[in-house]
Amino acid sequence: MKNGKKQLVFGIIIGLILAFLYFHFFAPRYETKKMGLSMIKIDKWTGQSWRFVDNNWKKILDMDEDWEKVDQALRGALKTPFAKVDTGSGLRRLRENYPVLKDIPDDELLERIKLVYSKIVLVNMYLNDFVNKDEKDKN
């Protein structure tokens, strides 16, 4: 009977060591992917993901919002019309004027434009216009 207990303990120890080695070397928990200009880290065990922004990993949240309704409400607050621009010709022209952008895929370039433009211009423009409109409406 003592031999059976020794084998059981030995088998458990070997099993734990093999499981540790498997999960540590062959099945890592996190996977990092570079997609154009952005980096995404995915937790394979929980499905959570993070995007590398401003030298920080920021969690990507799953939102079930109807973003079109939110966008319409934000545009409606200022009564701004939706600009009708041919994105393809605009991107071609941008690449012609700035050769450094030639190798960047369209989706990545559009994401980068949104980040740069919204951080620098859109937020300040929106808030300034909203405050001006709100003050005008109160007077």
PDB file of C-alpha atoms in Angstrom:
ATOM      1  CA  MET A   1       0.000   0.000   0.000  1.00  0.00           C
ATOM      2  CA  LYS A   2       2.867   2.369   0.748  1.00  0.00           C
ATOM      3  CA  ASN A   3       4.196   1.851  -2.781  1.00  0.00           C
ATOM      4  CA  GLY A   4       0.822   2.950  -4.215  1.00  0.00           C
ATOM      5  CA  LYS A   5       0.798   6.172  -2.154  1.00  0.00           C
ATOM      6  CA  LYS A   6       4.335   6.978  -3.258  1.00  0.00           C
ATOM      7  CA  GLN A   7       3.345   6.475  -6.879  1.00  0.00           C
ATOM      8  CA  LEU A   8       0.269   8.692  -6.435  1.00  0.00           C
ATOM      9  CA  VAL A   9       2.277  11.532  -4.864  1.00  0.00           C
ATOM     10  CA  PHE A  10       5.004  11.125  -7.475  1.00  0.00           C
ATOM     11  CA  GLY A  11       2.370  11.182 -10.274  1.00  0.00           C
ATOM     12  CA  ILE A  12       0.734  14.333  -8.874  1.00  0.00           C
ATOM     13  CA  ILE A  13       4.106  16.111  -8.634  1.00  0.00           C
ATOM     14  CA  ILE A  14       5.054  15.083 -12.177  1.00  0.00           C
ATOM     15  CA  GLY A  15       1.588  16.194 -13.398  1.00  0.00           C
ATOM     16  CA  LEU A  16       1.914  19.605 -11.755  1.00  0.00           C
ATOM     17  CA  ILE A  17       5.392  20.116 -13.203  1.00  0.00           C
ATOM     18  CA  LEU A  18       4.221  19.127 -16.691  1.00  0.00           C
ATOM     19  CA  ALA A  19       1.149  21.399 -16.409  1.00  0.00           C
ATOM     20  CA  PHE A  20       3.348  24.306 -15.294  1.00  0.00           C
ATOM     21  CA  LEU A  21       5.784  23.770 -18.158  1.00  0.00           C
ATOM     22  CA  TYR A  22       2.947  23.446 -20.678  1.00  0.00           C
ATOM     23  CA  PHE A  23       1.178  26.637 -19.607  1.00  0.00           C
ATOM     24  CA  HIS A  24       4.408  28.582 -19.173  1.00  0.00           C
ATOM     25  CA  PHE A  25       6.164  27.668 -22.427  1.00  0.00           C
ATOM     26  CA  PHE A  26       3.685  26.129 -24.869  1.00  0.00           C
ATOM     27  CA  ALA A  27       0.431  27.919 -24.042  1.00  0.00           C
ATOM     28  CA  PRO A  28       1.250  31.448 -22.901  1.00  0.00           C
ATOM     29  CA  ARG A  29      -1.640  33.380 -21.444  1.00  0.00           C
ATOM     30  CA  TYR A  30      -1.081  36.647 -23.291  1.00  0.00           C
ATOM     31  CA  GLU A  31      -0.694  37.157 -27.011  1.00  0.00           C
ATOM     32  CA  THR A  32       0.581  40.448 -28.406  1.00  0.00           C
ATOM     33  CA  LYS A  33      -0.289  41.388 -31.967  1.00  0.00           C
ATOM     34  CA  LYS A  34       0.956  44.316 -33.993  1.00  0.00           C
ATOM     35  CA  MET A  35      -1.747  45.504 -36.374  1.00  0.00           C
ATOM     36  CA  GLY A  36      -0.345  48.284 -38.540  1.00  0.00           C
ATOM     37  CA  LEU A  37       0.541  51.089 -36.159  1.00  0.00           C
ATOM     38  CA  SER A  38      -1.256  49.754 -33.093  1.00  0.00           C
ATOM     39  CA  MET A  39      -0.400  46.963 -30.658  1.00  0.00           C
ATOM     40  CA  ILE A  40      -3.039  44.782 -29.041  1.00  0.00           C
ATOM     41  CA  LYS A  41      -2.521  42.398 -26.120  1.00  0.00           C
ATOM     42  CA  ILE A  42      -5.070  39.589 -25.690  1.00  0.00           C
ATOM     43  CA  ASP A  43      -5.576  37.445 -22.593  1.00  0.00           C
ATOM     44  CA  LYS A  44      -6.317  33.986 -24.011  1.00  0.00           C
ATOM     45  CA  TRP A  45      -7.836  32.725 -20.771  1.00  0.00           C
ATOM     46  CA  THR A  46     -10.377  35.509 -20.144  1.00  0.00           C
ATOM     47  CA  GLY A  47     -10.765  37.080 -23.601  1.00  0.00           C
ATOM     48  CA  GLN A  48      -9.904  40.562 -22.312  1.00  0.00           C
ATOM     49  CA  SER A  49      -7.820  42.795 -24.551  1.00  0.00           C
ATOM     50  CA  TRP A  50      -5.746  45.943 -24.253  1.00  0.00           C
ATOM     51  CA  ARG A  51      -4.501  48.518 -26.772  1.00  0.00           C
ATOM     52  CA  PHE A  52      -1.099  50.202 -26.383  1.00  0.00           C
ATOM     53  CA  VAL A  53      -1.867  53.938 -26.322  1.00  0.00           C
ATOM     54  CA  ASP A  54       0.323  56.778 -25.006  1.00  0.00           C
ATOM     55  CA  ASN A  55       2.935  54.309 -23.669  1.00  0.00           C
ATOM     56  CA  ASN A  56       0.249  52.527 -21.605  1.00  0.00           C
ATOM     57  CA  TRP A  57      -1.890  49.423 -22.003  1.00  0.00           C
ATOM     58  CA  LYS A  58      -5.512  50.600 -21.958  1.00  0.00           C
ATOM     59  CA  LYS A  59      -8.302  48.070 -21.627  1.00  0.00           C
ATOM     60  CA  ILE A  60     -10.579  47.690 -24.627  1.00  0.00           C
ATOM     61  CA  LEU A  61     -14.120  47.702 -23.321  1.00  0.00           C
ATOM     62  CA  ASP A  62     -16.939  45.741 -24.894  1.00  0.00           C
ATOM     63  CA  MET A  63     -19.753  48.205 -25.383  1.00  0.00           C
ATOM     64  CA  ASP A  64     -23.154  47.336 -26.682  1.00  0.00           C
ATOM     65  CA  GLU A  65     -24.026  50.978 -27.296  1.00  0.00           C
ATOM     66  CA  ASP A  66     -25.626  52.040 -30.530  1.00  0.00           C
ATOM     67  CA  TRP A  67     -22.799  54.400 -31.474  1.00  0.00           C
ATOM     68  CA  GLU A  68     -24.684  55.839 -34.429  1.00  0.00           C
ATOM     69  CA  LYS A  69     -27.353  57.216 -32.077  1.00  0.00           C
ATOM     70  CA  VAL A  70     -24.675  58.633 -29.784  1.00  0.00           C
ATOM     71  CA  ASP A  71     -22.904  60.248 -32.756  1.00  0.00           C
ATOM     72  CA  GLN A  72     -26.159  61.756 -33.994  1.00  0.00           C
ATOM     73  CA  ALA A  73     -26.867  63.194 -30.548  1.00  0.00           C
ATOM     74  CA  LEU A  74     -23.410  64.754 -30.362  1.00  0.00           C
ATOM     75  CA  ARG A  75     -23.759  66.242 -33.866  1.00  0.00           C
ATOM     76  CA  GLY A  76     -27.279  67.413 -33.026  1.00  0.00           C
ATOM     77  CA  ALA A  77     -26.044  69.283 -29.959  1.00  0.00           C
ATOM     78  CA  LEU A  78     -24.226  71.682 -32.279  1.00  0.00           C
ATOM     79  CA  LYS A  79     -26.489  71.332 -35.316  1.00  0.00           C
ATOM     80  CA  THR A  80     -23.441  70.465 -37.423  1.00  0.00           C
ATOM     81  CA  PRO A  81     -23.970  68.797 -40.801  1.00  0.00           C
ATOM     82  CA  PHE A  82     -22.213  65.570 -41.673  1.00  0.00           C
ATOM     83  CA  ALA A  83     -19.367  66.258 -44.119  1.00  0.00           C
ATOM     84  CA  LYS A  84     -19.665  64.381 -47.402  1.00  0.00           C
ATOM     85  CA  VAL A  85     -16.110  63.527 -48.474  1.00  0.00           C
ATOM     86  CA  ASP A  86     -14.851  60.747 -50.723  1.00  0.00           C
ATOM     87  CA  THR A  87     -12.489  58.985 -48.332  1.00  0.00           C
ATOM     88  CA  GLY A  88     -10.593  57.096 -51.048  1.00  0.00           C
ATOM     89  CA  SER A  89      -9.638  60.185 -53.046  1.00  0.00           C
ATOM     90  CA  GLY A  90      -8.838  62.091 -49.861  1.00  0.00           C
ATOM     91  CA  LEU A  91      -6.446  59.375 -48.693  1.00  0.00           C
ATOM     92  CA  ARG A  92      -4.792  59.197 -52.135  1.00  0.00           C
ATOM     93  CA  ARG A  93      -4.228  62.921 -52.108  1.00  0.00           C
ATOM     94  CA  LEU A  94      -2.873  62.818 -48.569  1.00  0.00           C
ATOM     95  CA  ARG A  95      -0.422  60.072 -49.544  1.00  0.00           C
ATOM     96  CA  GLU A  96       0.687  62.022 -52.622  1.00  0.00           C
ATOM     97  CA  ASN A  97       1.503  65.054 -50.485  1.00  0.00           C
ATOM     98  CA  TYR A  98       3.108  63.060 -47.641  1.00  0.00           C
ATOM     99  CA  PRO A  99       5.106  60.050 -48.917  1.00  0.00           C
ATOM    100  CA  VAL A 100       5.740  58.759 -45.377  1.00  0.00           C
ATOM    101  CA  LEU A 101       2.067  57.632 -45.342  1.00  0.00           C
ATOM    102  CA  LYS A 102       2.280  55.453 -48.484  1.00  0.00           C
ATOM    103  CA  ASP A 103       2.915  52.113 -46.736  1.00  0.00           C
ATOM    104  CA  ILE A 104       0.227  52.474 -44.065  1.00  0.00           C
ATOM    105  CA  PRO A 105      -3.028  50.557 -44.735  1.00  0.00           C
ATOM    106  CA  ASP A 106      -6.204  52.632 -45.111  1.00  0.00           C
ATOM    107  CA  ASP A 107      -7.825  51.421 -41.878  1.00  0.00           C
ATOM    108  CA  GLU A 108      -4.753  52.164 -39.815  1.00  0.00           C
ATOM    109  CA  LEU A 109      -4.301  55.581 -41.396  1.00  0.00           C
ATOM    110  CA  LEU A 110      -7.938  56.486 -40.722  1.00  0.00           C
ATOM    111  CA  GLU A 111      -7.572  55.390 -37.082  1.00  0.00           C
ATOM    112  CA  ARG A 112      -4.428  57.480 -36.721  1.00  0.00           C
ATOM    113  CA  ILE A 113      -6.122  60.518 -38.273  1.00  0.00           C
ATOM    114  CA  LYS A 114      -8.970  60.180 -35.771  1.00  0.00           C
ATOM    115  CA  LEU A 115      -6.565  59.974 -32.846  1.00  0.00           C
ATOM    116  CA  VAL A 116      -4.416  62.918 -33.873  1.00  0.00           C
ATOM    117  CA  TYR A 117      -7.237  65.152 -35.033  1.00  0.00           C
ATOM    118  CA  SER A 118      -9.553  64.454 -32.130  1.00  0.00           C
ATOM    119  CA  LYS A 119      -6.880  64.944 -29.494  1.00  0.00           C
ATOM    120  CA  ILE A 120      -5.627  68.221 -30.851  1.00  0.00           C
ATOM    121  CA  VAL A 121      -8.521  69.864 -32.629  1.00  0.00           C
ATOM    122  CA  LEU A 122     -11.927  68.243 -32.311  1.00  0.00           C
ATOM    123  CA  VAL A 123     -12.266  68.139 -28.541  1.00  0.00           C
ATOM    124  CA  ASN A 124     -11.345  71.804 -28.110  1.00  0.00           C
ATOM    125  CA  MET A 125     -13.429  72.853 -31.122  1.00  0.00           C
ATOM    126  CA  TYR A 126     -16.466  70.908 -29.946  1.00  0.00           C
ATOM    127  CA  LEU A 127     -16.349  72.231 -26.396  1.00  0.00           C
ATOM    128  CA  ASN A 128     -15.710  75.810 -27.542  1.00  0.00           C
ATOM    129  CA  ASP A 129     -18.619  75.706 -30.003  1.00  0.00           C
ATOM    130  CA  PHE A 130     -20.915  74.071 -27.441  1.00  0.00           C
ATOM    131  CA  VAL A 131     -20.118  76.690 -24.779  1.00  0.00           C
ATOM    132  CA  ASN A 132     -20.648  79.503 -27.305  1.00  0.00           C
ATOM    133  CA  LYS A 133     -23.954  78.000 -28.461  1.00  0.00           C
ATOM    134  CA  ASP A 134     -25.093  77.410 -24.882  1.00  0.00           C
ATOM    135  CA  GLU A 135     -24.292  80.996 -23.897  1.00  0.00           C
ATOM    136  CA  LYS A 136     -26.061  82.287 -27.015  1.00  0.00           C
ATOM    137  CA  ASP A 137     -29.143  80.183 -26.209  1.00  0.00           C
ATOM    138  CA  LYS A 138     -29.242  81.518 -22.614  1.00  0.00           C
ATOM    139  CA  ASN A 139     -29.111  85.157 -23.786  1.00  0.00           C
TER     140      ASN A 139
END
